PDB file of C-alpha atoms and ligand atoms in Angstrom:
ATOM      1  CA  MET A 725      30.754 -14.367  29.069  1.00 88.00           C
ATOM      2  CA  LYS A 726      33.326 -15.007  26.330  1.00 94.00           C
ATOM      3  CA  ARG A 727      31.606 -16.925  23.538  1.00 98.00           C
ATOM      4  CA  THR A 728      33.110 -18.964  20.711  1.00 98.00           C
ATOM      5  CA  VAL A 729      31.785 -17.936  17.313  1.00 99.00           C
ATOM      6  CA  ILE A 730      32.353 -19.662  13.953  1.00 99.00           C
ATOM      7  CA  ILE A 731      31.763 -17.429  10.934  1.00 99.00           C
ATOM      8  CA  THR A 732      31.934 -18.956   7.465  1.00 99.00           C
ATOM      9  CA  GLY A 733      33.286 -17.025   4.479  1.00 98.00           C
ATOM     10  CA  ALA A 734      34.696 -14.436   6.857  1.00 98.00           C
ATOM     11  CA  SER A 735      37.885 -13.216   5.184  1.00 98.00           C
ATOM     12  CA  ARG A 736      36.011 -10.289   3.590  1.00 98.00           C
ATOM     13  CA  GLY A 737      32.646  -8.553   3.254  1.00 98.00           C
ATOM     14  CA  ILE A 738      29.803  -9.212   5.676  1.00 98.00           C
ATOM     15  CA  GLY A 739      31.585 -12.155   7.330  1.00 98.00           C
ATOM     16  CA  LYS A 740      34.665 -10.063   8.034  1.00 98.00           C
ATOM     17  CA  ALA A 741      32.571  -7.222   9.494  1.00 98.00           C
ATOM     18  CA  ALA A 742      30.795  -9.751  11.732  1.00 99.00           C
ATOM     19  CA  ALA A 743      34.121 -11.301  12.817  1.00 99.00           C
ATOM     20  CA  GLU A 744      35.443  -7.858  13.781  1.00 98.00           C
ATOM     21  CA  LEU A 745      32.272  -7.045  15.719  1.00 98.00           C
ATOM     22  CA  PHE A 746      32.210 -10.287  17.732  1.00 98.00           C
ATOM     23  CA  ALA A 747      35.978 -10.066  18.378  1.00 98.00           C
ATOM     24  CA  ARG A 748      35.723  -6.449  19.564  1.00 98.00           C
ATOM     25  CA  HIS A 749      33.067  -7.565  22.055  1.00 98.00           C
ATOM     26  CA  GLY A 750      35.490 -10.076  23.521  1.00 98.00           C
ATOM     27  CA  ASP A 751      34.389 -13.303  21.821  1.00 98.00           C
ATOM     28  CA  HIS A 752      36.689 -15.981  20.382  1.00 98.00           C
ATOM     29  CA  VAL A 753      36.257 -15.861  16.621  1.00 98.00           C
ATOM     30  CA  LEU A 754      36.978 -18.671  14.169  1.00 98.00           C
ATOM     31  CA  ILE A 755      37.263 -17.197  10.691  1.00 98.00           C
ATOM     32  CA  ASN A 756      36.502 -19.696   7.948  1.00 99.00           C
ATOM     33  CA  TYR A 757      37.784 -19.120   4.435  1.00 98.00           C
ATOM     34  CA  ARG A 758      37.928 -21.155   1.242  1.00 98.00           C
ATOM     35  CA  HIS A 759      40.630 -19.633  -1.009  1.00 97.00           C
ATOM     36  CA  SER A 760      41.571 -16.286   0.571  1.00 97.00           C
ATOM     37  CA  GLU A 761      44.301 -17.560   2.903  1.00 98.00           C
ATOM     38  CA  GLU A 762      46.274 -14.313   2.891  1.00 98.00           C
ATOM     39  CA  MET A 763      43.237 -12.171   3.705  1.00 98.00           C
ATOM     40  CA  ALA A 764      42.092 -14.529   6.459  1.00 98.00           C
ATOM     41  CA  HIS A 765      45.536 -14.564   8.111  1.00 98.00           C
ATOM     42  CA  ALA A 766      45.816 -10.772   7.783  1.00 98.00           C
ATOM     43  CA  LEU A 767      42.441 -10.406   9.532  1.00 98.00           C
ATOM     44  CA  VAL A 768      43.443 -12.775  12.341  1.00 98.00           C
ATOM     45  CA  ASN A 769      46.785 -10.961  12.830  1.00 98.00           C
ATOM     46  CA  ASN A 770      45.048  -7.608  12.832  1.00 98.00           C
ATOM     47  CA  LEU A 771      42.550  -8.728  15.484  1.00 98.00           C
ATOM     48  CA  LYS A 772      45.227 -10.371  17.622  1.00 98.00           C
ATOM     49  CA  ASN A 773      47.414  -7.248  17.433  1.00 98.00           C
ATOM     50  CA  GLN A 774      44.487  -5.341  18.945  1.00 98.00           C
ATOM     51  CA  GLY A 775      44.339  -7.885  21.786  1.00 98.00           C
ATOM     52  CA  TYR A 776      41.353  -9.853  20.498  1.00 98.00           C
ATOM     53  CA  SER A 777      40.960 -13.629  20.190  1.00 98.00           C
ATOM     54  CA  ALA A 778      40.827 -15.052  16.659  1.00 98.00           C
ATOM     55  CA  ALA A 779      41.971 -17.954  14.497  1.00 98.00           C
ATOM     56  CA  CYS A 780      41.252 -19.040  10.943  1.00 98.00           C
ATOM     57  CA  PHE A 781      40.622 -22.355   9.205  1.00 98.00           C
ATOM     58  CA  GLN A 782      40.401 -23.301   5.522  1.00 98.00           C
ATOM     59  CA  ALA A 783      37.299 -25.288   4.583  1.00 99.00           C
ATOM     60  CA  ASP A 784      34.926 -25.394   1.639  1.00 99.00           C
ATOM     61  CA  VAL A 785      31.503 -25.340   3.297  1.00 99.00           C
ATOM     62  CA  SER A 786      30.068 -27.554   0.565  1.00 98.00           C
ATOM     63  CA  LYS A 787      32.432 -30.377   1.633  1.00 98.00           C
ATOM     64  CA  ARG A 788      31.307 -32.117   4.779  1.00 98.00           C
ATOM     65  CA  ARG A 789      34.692 -33.590   5.728  1.00 98.00           C
ATOM     66  CA  GLU A 790      36.380 -30.184   5.583  1.00 98.00           C
ATOM     67  CA  VAL A 791      33.567 -28.687   7.678  1.00 99.00           C
ATOM     68  CA  ASP A 792      33.860 -31.410  10.330  1.00 98.00           C
ATOM     69  CA  LEU A 793      37.625 -30.779  10.556  1.00 98.00           C
ATOM     70  CA  MET A 794      36.963 -27.044  10.993  1.00 98.00           C
ATOM     71  CA  VAL A 795      34.449 -27.626  13.788  1.00 98.00           C
ATOM     72  CA  GLU A 796      36.828 -30.035  15.518  1.00 98.00           C
ATOM     73  CA  PHE A 797      39.695 -27.519  15.213  1.00 98.00           C
ATOM     74  CA  CYS A 798      37.491 -24.807  16.733  1.00 98.00           C
ATOM     75  CA  ARG A 799      36.438 -27.004  19.656  1.00 98.00           C
ATOM     76  CA  GLU A 800      40.044 -27.957  20.420  1.00 98.00           C
ATOM     77  CA  LYS A 801      41.260 -24.363  20.148  1.00 98.00           C
ATOM     78  CA  PHE A 802      38.488 -22.471  21.975  1.00 98.00           C
ATOM     79  CA  GLY A 803      36.316 -25.135  23.684  1.00 97.00           C
ATOM     80  CA  LYS A 804      32.527 -25.043  23.671  1.00 98.00           C
ATOM     81  CA  ILE A 805      31.006 -23.544  20.480  1.00 98.00           C
ATOM     82  CA  HIS A 806      28.234 -21.019  21.208  1.00 98.00           C
ATOM     83  CA  VAL A 807      27.461 -19.338  17.876  1.00 99.00           C
ATOM     84  CA  LEU A 808      27.564 -20.358  14.219  1.00 99.00           C
ATOM     85  CA  VAL A 809      27.137 -17.730  11.500  1.00 99.00           C
ATOM     86  CA  ASN A 810      26.436 -19.374   8.126  1.00 99.00           C
ATOM     87  CA  ASN A 811      27.579 -16.491   5.937  1.00 98.00           C
ATOM     88  CA  ALA A 812      29.586 -18.087   3.094  1.00 98.00           C
ATOM     89  CA  GLY A 813      27.918 -17.700  -0.263  1.00 98.00           C
ATOM     90  CA  ILE A 814      28.247 -17.076  -3.958  1.00 98.00           C
ATOM     91  CA  SER A 815      26.024 -15.291  -6.450  1.00 97.00           C
ATOM     92  CA  GLU A 816      25.671 -15.317 -10.205  1.00 96.00           C
ATOM     93  CA  SER A 817      23.514 -13.312 -12.582  1.00 94.00           C
ATOM     94  CA  LYS A 818      22.189 -15.470 -15.393  1.00 96.00           C
ATOM     95  CA  LEU A 819      18.985 -16.144 -17.328  1.00 98.00           C
ATOM     96  CA  PHE A 820      17.218 -19.194 -15.914  1.00 98.00           C
ATOM     97  CA  THR A 821      17.273 -20.915 -19.311  1.00 98.00           C
ATOM     98  CA  ASP A 822      21.081 -20.500 -19.478  1.00 98.00           C
ATOM     99  CA  ILE A 823      21.866 -22.035 -16.085  1.00 98.00           C
ATOM    100  CA  THR A 824      23.657 -25.339 -16.544  1.00 98.00           C
ATOM    101  CA  GLU A 825      23.120 -28.326 -14.296  1.00 98.00           C
ATOM    102  CA  GLU A 826      26.653 -27.881 -12.995  1.00 98.00           C
ATOM    103  CA  GLU A 827      26.050 -24.200 -12.163  1.00 98.00           C
ATOM    104  CA  TRP A 828      22.808 -25.122 -10.394  1.00 98.00           C
ATOM    105  CA  ASP A 829      24.647 -27.723  -8.297  1.00 98.00           C
ATOM    106  CA  ILE A 830      27.500 -25.367  -7.382  1.00 98.00           C
ATOM    107  CA  MET A 831      25.025 -22.666  -6.299  1.00 98.00           C
ATOM    108  CA  LEU A 832      22.896 -25.033  -4.208  1.00 98.00           C
ATOM    109  CA  ASN A 833      25.867 -26.924  -2.787  1.00 98.00           C
ATOM    110  CA  THR A 834      27.580 -23.748  -1.631  1.00 98.00           C
ATOM    111  CA  ASN A 835      24.646 -21.636  -0.484  1.00 98.00           C
ATOM    112  CA  LEU A 836      22.271 -24.271   0.891  1.00 99.00           C
ATOM    113  CA  LYS A 837      24.142 -27.529   1.441  1.00 99.00           C
ATOM    114  CA  GLY A 838      26.911 -25.460   3.036  1.00 99.00           C
ATOM    115  CA  VAL A 839      24.428 -24.317   5.676  1.00 99.00           C
ATOM    116  CA  PHE A 840      23.273 -27.927   6.197  1.00 99.00           C
ATOM    117  CA  ASN A 841      26.887 -29.155   6.556  1.00 99.00           C
ATOM    118  CA  CYS A 842      28.046 -26.511   9.034  1.00 99.00           C
ATOM    119  CA  THR A 843      24.839 -26.521  11.058  1.00 99.00           C
ATOM    120  CA  GLN A 844      24.643 -30.299  11.416  1.00 98.00           C
ATOM    121  CA  SER A 845      28.311 -30.523  12.358  1.00 98.00           C
ATOM    122  CA  VAL A 846      28.009 -27.817  15.027  1.00 98.00           C
ATOM    123  CA  LEU A 847      24.677 -29.137  16.355  1.00 98.00           C
ATOM    124  CA  LYS A 848      26.398 -32.390  17.304  1.00 98.00           C
ATOM    125  CA  GLN A 849      28.004 -30.292  20.030  1.00 97.00           C
ATOM    126  CA  MET A 850      25.258 -27.746  20.699  1.00 98.00           C
ATOM    127  CA  ILE A 851      22.461 -30.279  21.306  1.00 98.00           C
ATOM    128  CA  PRO A 852      24.250 -32.183  24.111  1.00 98.00           C
ATOM    129  CA  GLN A 853      25.458 -28.919  25.672  1.00 98.00           C
ATOM    130  CA  LYS A 854      21.850 -27.591  25.473  1.00 98.00           C
ATOM    131  CA  GLU A 855      22.984 -24.170  24.333  1.00 98.00           C
ATOM    132  CA  GLY A 856      23.648 -22.468  21.022  1.00 98.00           C
ATOM    133  CA  VAL A 857      22.720 -19.855  18.460  1.00 99.00           C
ATOM    134  CA  ILE A 858      22.726 -20.228  14.681  1.00 99.00           C
ATOM    135  CA  ILE A 859      22.421 -17.263  12.335  1.00 99.00           C
ATOM    136  CA  ASN A 860      21.950 -17.915   8.632  1.00 99.00           C
ATOM    137  CA  VAL A 861      22.580 -15.312   5.947  1.00 99.00           C
ATOM    138  CA  SER A 862      19.819 -15.450   3.341  1.00 98.00           C
ATOM    139  CA  SER A 863      18.923 -12.577   1.002  1.00 98.00           C
ATOM    140  CA  ILE A 864      15.989 -10.401  -0.022  1.00 96.00           C
ATOM    141  CA  TRP A 865      15.988 -12.471  -3.204  1.00 96.00           C
ATOM    142  CA  GLY A 866      15.181 -15.503  -1.036  1.00 98.00           C
ATOM    143  CA  LEU A 867      12.036 -13.642   0.034  1.00 96.00           C
ATOM    144  CA  ALA A 868      11.089 -11.696  -3.072  1.00 95.00           C
ATOM    145  CA  GLY A 869      12.769 -13.692  -5.859  1.00 96.00           C
ATOM    146  CA  GLY A 870      15.432 -12.098  -8.018  1.00 93.00           C
ATOM    147  CA  SER A 871      15.106 -12.086 -11.802  1.00 93.00           C
ATOM    148  CA  CYS A 872      18.202 -13.589 -13.473  1.00 93.00           C
ATOM    149  CA  GLU A 873      19.148 -15.107 -10.116  1.00 96.00           C
ATOM    150  CA  VAL A 874      16.746 -18.042  -9.893  1.00 98.00           C
ATOM    151  CA  HIS A 875      19.317 -20.538  -8.583  1.00 98.00           C
ATOM    152  CA  TYR A 876      20.569 -17.992  -6.020  1.00 98.00           C
ATOM    153  CA  SER A 877      16.984 -17.117  -5.005  1.00 98.00           C
ATOM    154  CA  ALA A 878      16.065 -20.797  -4.665  1.00 98.00           C
ATOM    155  CA  ALA A 879      19.061 -21.485  -2.422  1.00 98.00           C
ATOM    156  CA  LYS A 880      18.400 -18.414  -0.287  1.00 98.00           C
ATOM    157  CA  ALA A 881      14.684 -19.289   0.020  1.00 98.00           C
ATOM    158  CA  GLY A 882      15.795 -22.776   1.072  1.00 98.00           C
ATOM    159  CA  ILE A 883      17.823 -21.203   3.874  1.00 98.00           C
ATOM    160  CA  ILE A 884      14.673 -19.472   5.155  1.00 98.00           C
ATOM    161  CA  GLY A 885      12.753 -22.772   5.180  1.00 98.00           C
ATOM    162  CA  LEU A 886      15.650 -24.508   6.899  1.00 98.00           C
ATOM    163  CA  THR A 887      15.826 -21.739   9.508  1.00 99.00           C
ATOM    164  CA  LYS A 888      12.140 -21.925  10.415  1.00 98.00           C
ATOM    165  CA  ALA A 889      11.919 -25.720  10.495  1.00 99.00           C
ATOM    166  CA  LEU A 890      15.125 -26.170  12.455  1.00 99.00           C
ATOM    167  CA  ALA A 891      14.137 -23.479  14.956  1.00 99.00           C
ATOM    168  CA  LYS A 892      11.116 -25.635  15.848  1.00 98.00           C
ATOM    169  CA  GLU A 893      13.165 -28.826  16.051  1.00 98.00           C
ATOM    170  CA  VAL A 894      16.026 -27.599  18.236  1.00 99.00           C
ATOM    171  CA  GLY A 895      14.210 -24.967  20.320  1.00 98.00           C
ATOM    172  CA  PRO A 896      13.620 -27.509  23.130  1.00 98.00           C
ATOM    173  CA  SER A 897      17.423 -27.997  23.262  1.00 98.00           C
ATOM    174  CA  ASN A 898      17.811 -24.262  24.030  1.00 98.00           C
ATOM    175  CA  ILE A 899      19.168 -23.534  20.555  1.00 99.00           C
ATOM    176  CA  ARG A 900      17.925 -20.517  18.621  1.00 99.00           C
ATOM    177  CA  VAL A 901      18.012 -20.417  14.807  1.00 99.00           C
ATOM    178  CA  ASN A 902      17.482 -17.139  12.979  1.00 99.00           C
ATOM    179  CA  CYS A 903      18.155 -15.628   9.640  1.00 98.00           C
ATOM    180  CA  VAL A 904      19.105 -12.246   8.195  1.00 98.00           C
ATOM    181  CA  ALA A 905      17.951 -11.228   4.731  1.00 98.00           C
ATOM    182  CA  PRO A 906      20.241  -8.464   3.477  1.00 98.00           C
ATOM    183  CA  GLY A 907      19.251  -6.113   0.681  1.00 96.00           C
ATOM    184  CA  VAL A 908      21.853  -4.557  -1.579  1.00 95.00           C
ATOM    185  CA  ILE A 909      25.068  -4.384   0.426  1.00 97.00           C
ATOM    186  CA  GLN A 910      28.262  -2.830  -0.920  1.00 96.00           C
ATOM    187  CA  THR A 911      30.701  -5.736  -0.827  1.00 97.00           C
ATOM    188  CA  ASP A 912      32.812  -7.505  -3.452  1.00 96.00           C
ATOM    189  CA  MET A 913      29.707  -9.553  -4.311  1.00 94.00           C
ATOM    190  CA  MET A 914      28.298  -6.419  -5.953  1.00 91.00           C
ATOM    191  CA  ASN A 915      31.360  -5.929  -8.189  1.00 90.00           C
ATOM    192  CA  GLY A 916      29.477  -7.273 -11.206  1.00 86.00           C
ATOM    193  CA  TYR A 917      26.866  -4.502 -10.997  1.00 89.00           C
ATOM    194  CA  ASP A 918      27.510  -1.334 -13.044  1.00 91.00           C
ATOM    195  CA  GLU A 919      27.164   2.171 -11.581  1.00 93.00           C
ATOM    196  CA  THR A 920      23.793   2.808 -13.266  1.00 95.00           C
ATOM    197  CA  THR A 921      22.233  -0.349 -11.800  1.00 92.00           C
ATOM    198  CA  LEU A 922      23.599   0.468  -8.334  1.00 93.00           C
ATOM    199  CA  GLU A 923      22.191   4.004  -8.608  1.00 96.00           C
ATOM    200  CA  GLU A 924      18.785   2.580  -9.602  1.00 95.00           C
ATOM    201  CA  LEU A 925      18.840   0.142  -6.678  1.00 93.00           C
ATOM    202  CA  LYS A 926      19.759   3.000  -4.330  1.00 95.00           C
ATOM    203  CA  ASN A 927      16.851   5.115  -5.606  1.00 96.00           C
ATOM    204  CA  GLN A 928      14.433   2.202  -5.079  1.00 94.00           C
ATOM    205  CA  THR A 929      15.533   1.969  -1.434  1.00 96.00           C
ATOM    206  CA  PRO A 930      13.407   4.087   0.923  1.00 97.00           C
ATOM    207  CA  LEU A 931      16.493   5.097   2.942  1.00 98.00           C
ATOM    208  CA  LEU A 932      18.110   6.176  -0.373  1.00 97.00           C
ATOM    209  CA  LYS A 933      21.394   4.427   0.294  1.00 97.00           C
ATOM    210  CA  LEU A 934      22.961   1.015  -0.172  1.00 96.00           C
ATOM    211  CA  GLY A 935      23.843  -1.082   2.856  1.00 98.00           C
ATOM    212  CA  GLN A 936      27.325  -1.591   4.241  1.00 98.00           C
ATOM    213  CA  ALA A 937      28.763  -4.862   5.561  1.00 98.00           C
ATOM    214  CA  ARG A 938      28.621  -3.517   9.125  1.00 98.00           C
ATOM    215  CA  ASP A 939      24.845  -2.969   8.815  1.00 98.00           C
ATOM    216  CA  VAL A 940      24.340  -6.708   8.345  1.00 98.00           C
ATOM    217  CA  ALA A 941      26.999  -7.569  10.938  1.00 99.00           C
ATOM    218  CA  SER A 942      25.072  -5.529  13.535  1.00 98.00           C
ATOM    219  CA  ALA A 943      21.865  -7.480  12.822  1.00 99.00           C
ATOM    220  CA  ILE A 944      23.757 -10.781  13.108  1.00 99.00           C
ATOM    221  CA  PHE A 945      25.365  -9.652  16.357  1.00 98.00           C
ATOM    222  CA  TYR A 946      21.999  -8.668  17.820  1.00 98.00           C
ATOM    223  CA  LEU A 947      20.351 -11.992  16.919  1.00 99.00           C
ATOM    224  CA  ALA A 948      23.273 -13.839  18.515  1.00 98.00           C
ATOM    225  CA  SER A 949      23.056 -11.767  21.684  1.00 98.00           C
ATOM    226  CA  GLU A 950      21.263 -12.440  24.953  1.00 98.00           C
ATOM    227  CA  GLU A 951      19.033  -9.451  24.105  1.00 98.00           C
ATOM    228  CA  ALA A 952      17.435 -11.678  21.421  1.00 98.00           C
ATOM    229  CA  ARG A 953      16.939 -14.641  23.766  1.00 98.00           C
ATOM    230  CA  PHE A 954      13.195 -15.040  22.946  1.00 98.00           C
ATOM    231  CA  ILE A 955      13.630 -14.706  19.178  1.00 99.00           C
ATOM    232  CA  THR A 956      13.896 -17.830  17.047  1.00 99.00           C
ATOM    233  CA  GLY A 957      12.755 -18.870  13.563  1.00 99.00           C
ATOM    234  CA  HIS A 958      12.827 -15.203  12.548  1.00 98.00           C
ATOM    235  CA  VAL A 959      13.929 -13.604   9.268  1.00 98.00           C
ATOM    236  CA  LEU A 960      15.320 -10.124   9.875  1.00 98.00           C
ATOM    237  CA  ASN A 961      15.364  -7.941   6.758  1.00 98.00           C
ATOM    238  CA  VAL A 962      18.360  -5.621   6.498  1.00 98.00           C
ATOM    239  CA  THR A 963      17.359  -3.791   3.346  1.00 97.00           C
ATOM    240  CA  GLY A 964      16.934  -0.080   4.087  1.00 98.00           C
ATOM    241  CA  GLY A 965      13.247  -0.687   3.383  1.00 97.00           C
ATOM    242  CA  PHE A 966      13.798  -2.191  -0.097  1.00 93.00           C
ATOM    243  CA  VAL A 967      11.469  -5.038   0.890  1.00 87.00           C
ATOM    244  CA  VAL A 968       8.802  -4.144   3.431  1.00 86.00           C
TER     245      VAL A 968
HETATM  246  P1  LIG B2362      31.585 -11.752  -0.433  1.00 82.35           P
HETATM  247  O1  LIG B2362      31.691 -12.352  -1.777  1.00 82.35           O
HETATM  248  O2  LIG B2362      32.502 -10.651  -0.064  1.00 82.35           O
HETATM  249  O3  LIG B2362      31.675 -12.855   0.709  1.00 82.35           O
HETATM  250  C1  LIG B2362      31.314 -14.196   0.532  1.00 82.35           C
HETATM  251  C2  LIG B2362      32.386 -15.045   1.165  1.00 82.35           C
HETATM  252  O4  LIG B2362      32.005 -16.415   1.112  1.00 82.35           O
HETATM  253  C3  LIG B2362      33.718 -14.906   0.425  1.00 82.35           C
HETATM  254  O5  LIG B2362      34.755 -14.698   1.347  1.00 82.35           O
HETATM  255  C4  LIG B2362      33.874 -16.276  -0.263  1.00 82.35           C
HETATM  256  O6  LIG B2362      35.201 -16.677  -0.444  1.00 82.35           O
HETATM  257  C5  LIG B2362      33.150 -17.169   0.736  1.00 82.35           C
HETATM  258  N1  LIG B2362      32.781 -18.453   0.151  1.00 82.35           N
HETATM  259  C6  LIG B2362      32.177 -18.684  -1.044  1.00 82.35           C
HETATM  260  N2  LIG B2362      32.038 -19.992  -1.251  1.00 82.35           N
HETATM  261  C7  LIG B2362      32.567 -20.624  -0.166  1.00 82.35           C
HETATM  262  C8  LIG B2362      32.728 -21.986   0.210  1.00 82.35           C
HETATM  263  N3  LIG B2362      32.313 -22.986  -0.575  1.00 82.35           N
HETATM  264  N4  LIG B2362      33.298 -22.258   1.409  1.00 82.35           N
HETATM  265  C9  LIG B2362      33.721 -21.267   2.210  1.00 82.35           C
HETATM  266  N5  LIG B2362      33.616 -19.965   1.906  1.00 82.35           N
HETATM  267  C10 LIG B2362      33.039 -19.644   0.728  1.00 82.35           C
HETATM  268  O7  LIG B2362      30.085 -11.213  -0.339  1.00 82.35           O
HETATM  269  P2  LIG B2362      29.191 -10.749   0.896  1.00 82.35           P
HETATM  270  O8  LIG B2362      28.280  -9.719   0.363  1.00 82.35           O
HETATM  271  O9  LIG B2362      30.009 -10.441   2.097  1.00 82.35           O
HETATM  272  O10 LIG B2362      28.326 -12.073   1.136  1.00 82.35           O
HETATM  273  C11 LIG B2362      28.146 -12.680   2.398  1.00 82.35           C
HETATM  274  C12 LIG B2362      26.781 -13.353   2.426  1.00 82.35           C
HETATM  275  O11 LIG B2362      25.763 -12.341   2.303  1.00 82.35           O
HETATM  276  C13 LIG B2362      26.552 -14.322   1.267  1.00 82.35           C
HETATM  277  O12 LIG B2362      25.873 -15.461   1.740  1.00 82.35           O
HETATM  278  C14 LIG B2362      25.646 -13.535   0.325  1.00 82.35           C
HETATM  279  O13 LIG B2362      24.849 -14.358  -0.476  1.00 82.35           O
HETATM  280  C15 LIG B2362      24.832 -12.731   1.329  1.00 82.35           C
HETATM  281  N6  LIG B2362      24.190 -11.552   0.754  1.00 82.35           N
HETATM  282  C16 LIG B2362      24.922 -10.528   0.222  1.00 82.35           C
HETATM  283  C17 LIG B2362      24.269  -9.438  -0.323  1.00 82.35           C
HETATM  284  C18 LIG B2362      24.996  -8.270  -0.932  1.00 82.35           C
HETATM  285  O14 LIG B2362      24.331  -7.398  -1.516  1.00 82.35           O
HETATM  286  N7  LIG B2362      26.309  -8.169  -0.822  1.00 82.35           N
HETATM  287  C19 LIG B2362      22.859  -9.384  -0.315  1.00 82.35           C
HETATM  288  C20 LIG B2362      22.165 -10.451   0.230  1.00 82.35           C
HETATM  289  C21 LIG B2362      22.827 -11.531   0.767  1.00 82.35           C
END
């Protein structure tokens, strides 16, 4: 069956890898982006040129009105929405005592309220249709806590709580809610890390390598698949063993 999949923050990194994976398996993919219009359009054109089904839509996930417009656009373009991947996120390395109130709000509004906005908007369609899958992208720091990333860790831990609670609430409507918790993945988000730190992180990983965007995309794809039909409220670590 051809599914319709919304992926937030999908013009690059993990979201892009997930969009390519779903599209290659024949699904309709709605690629959400905030600022990267050129990259999002290039991705859509690339997928369409290969015969796949894709479209993109600009929306800041922290803004409810923009999210509602995106969900409406997706429904009009592709019909019933089957899968939502809440991937959009930001990170920042900072001492807790230096985090300003504004920085705290931006982090929480993007990484946690964004998940609330997109999920609630999509659920308005999934609950009546009694079918749907939601995959949230948390982080190992949401599980283990990351020093100098307290606001990021708090938001990502919030996503885990949201995932578990919502899985219980919407399970009777045949909607599954799961979460992936990536470890250190080589995307643009890691650009701020110097070579020495990345080498140290690699050496602390039992598989002795850093993750790639496609490693997380595969976990997302699995959780969204029929093969995972009895799995809900789960947090799937994708860390190479960094957190076990
Ligand atoms: P990335 O920076 O390449 O991708 C994040 C995407 O989210 C970007 O395209 C960005 O523009 C988009 N985005 C940010 N704020 C947005 C907003 N308000 N509205 C819409 N889009 C927005 O990094 P990535 O590594 O691909 O990150 C994807 C997800 O994986 C994030 O949630 C991140 O926290 C999580 N994650 C990444 C790592 C890692 O090591 N790279 C580890 C754990 C978790």
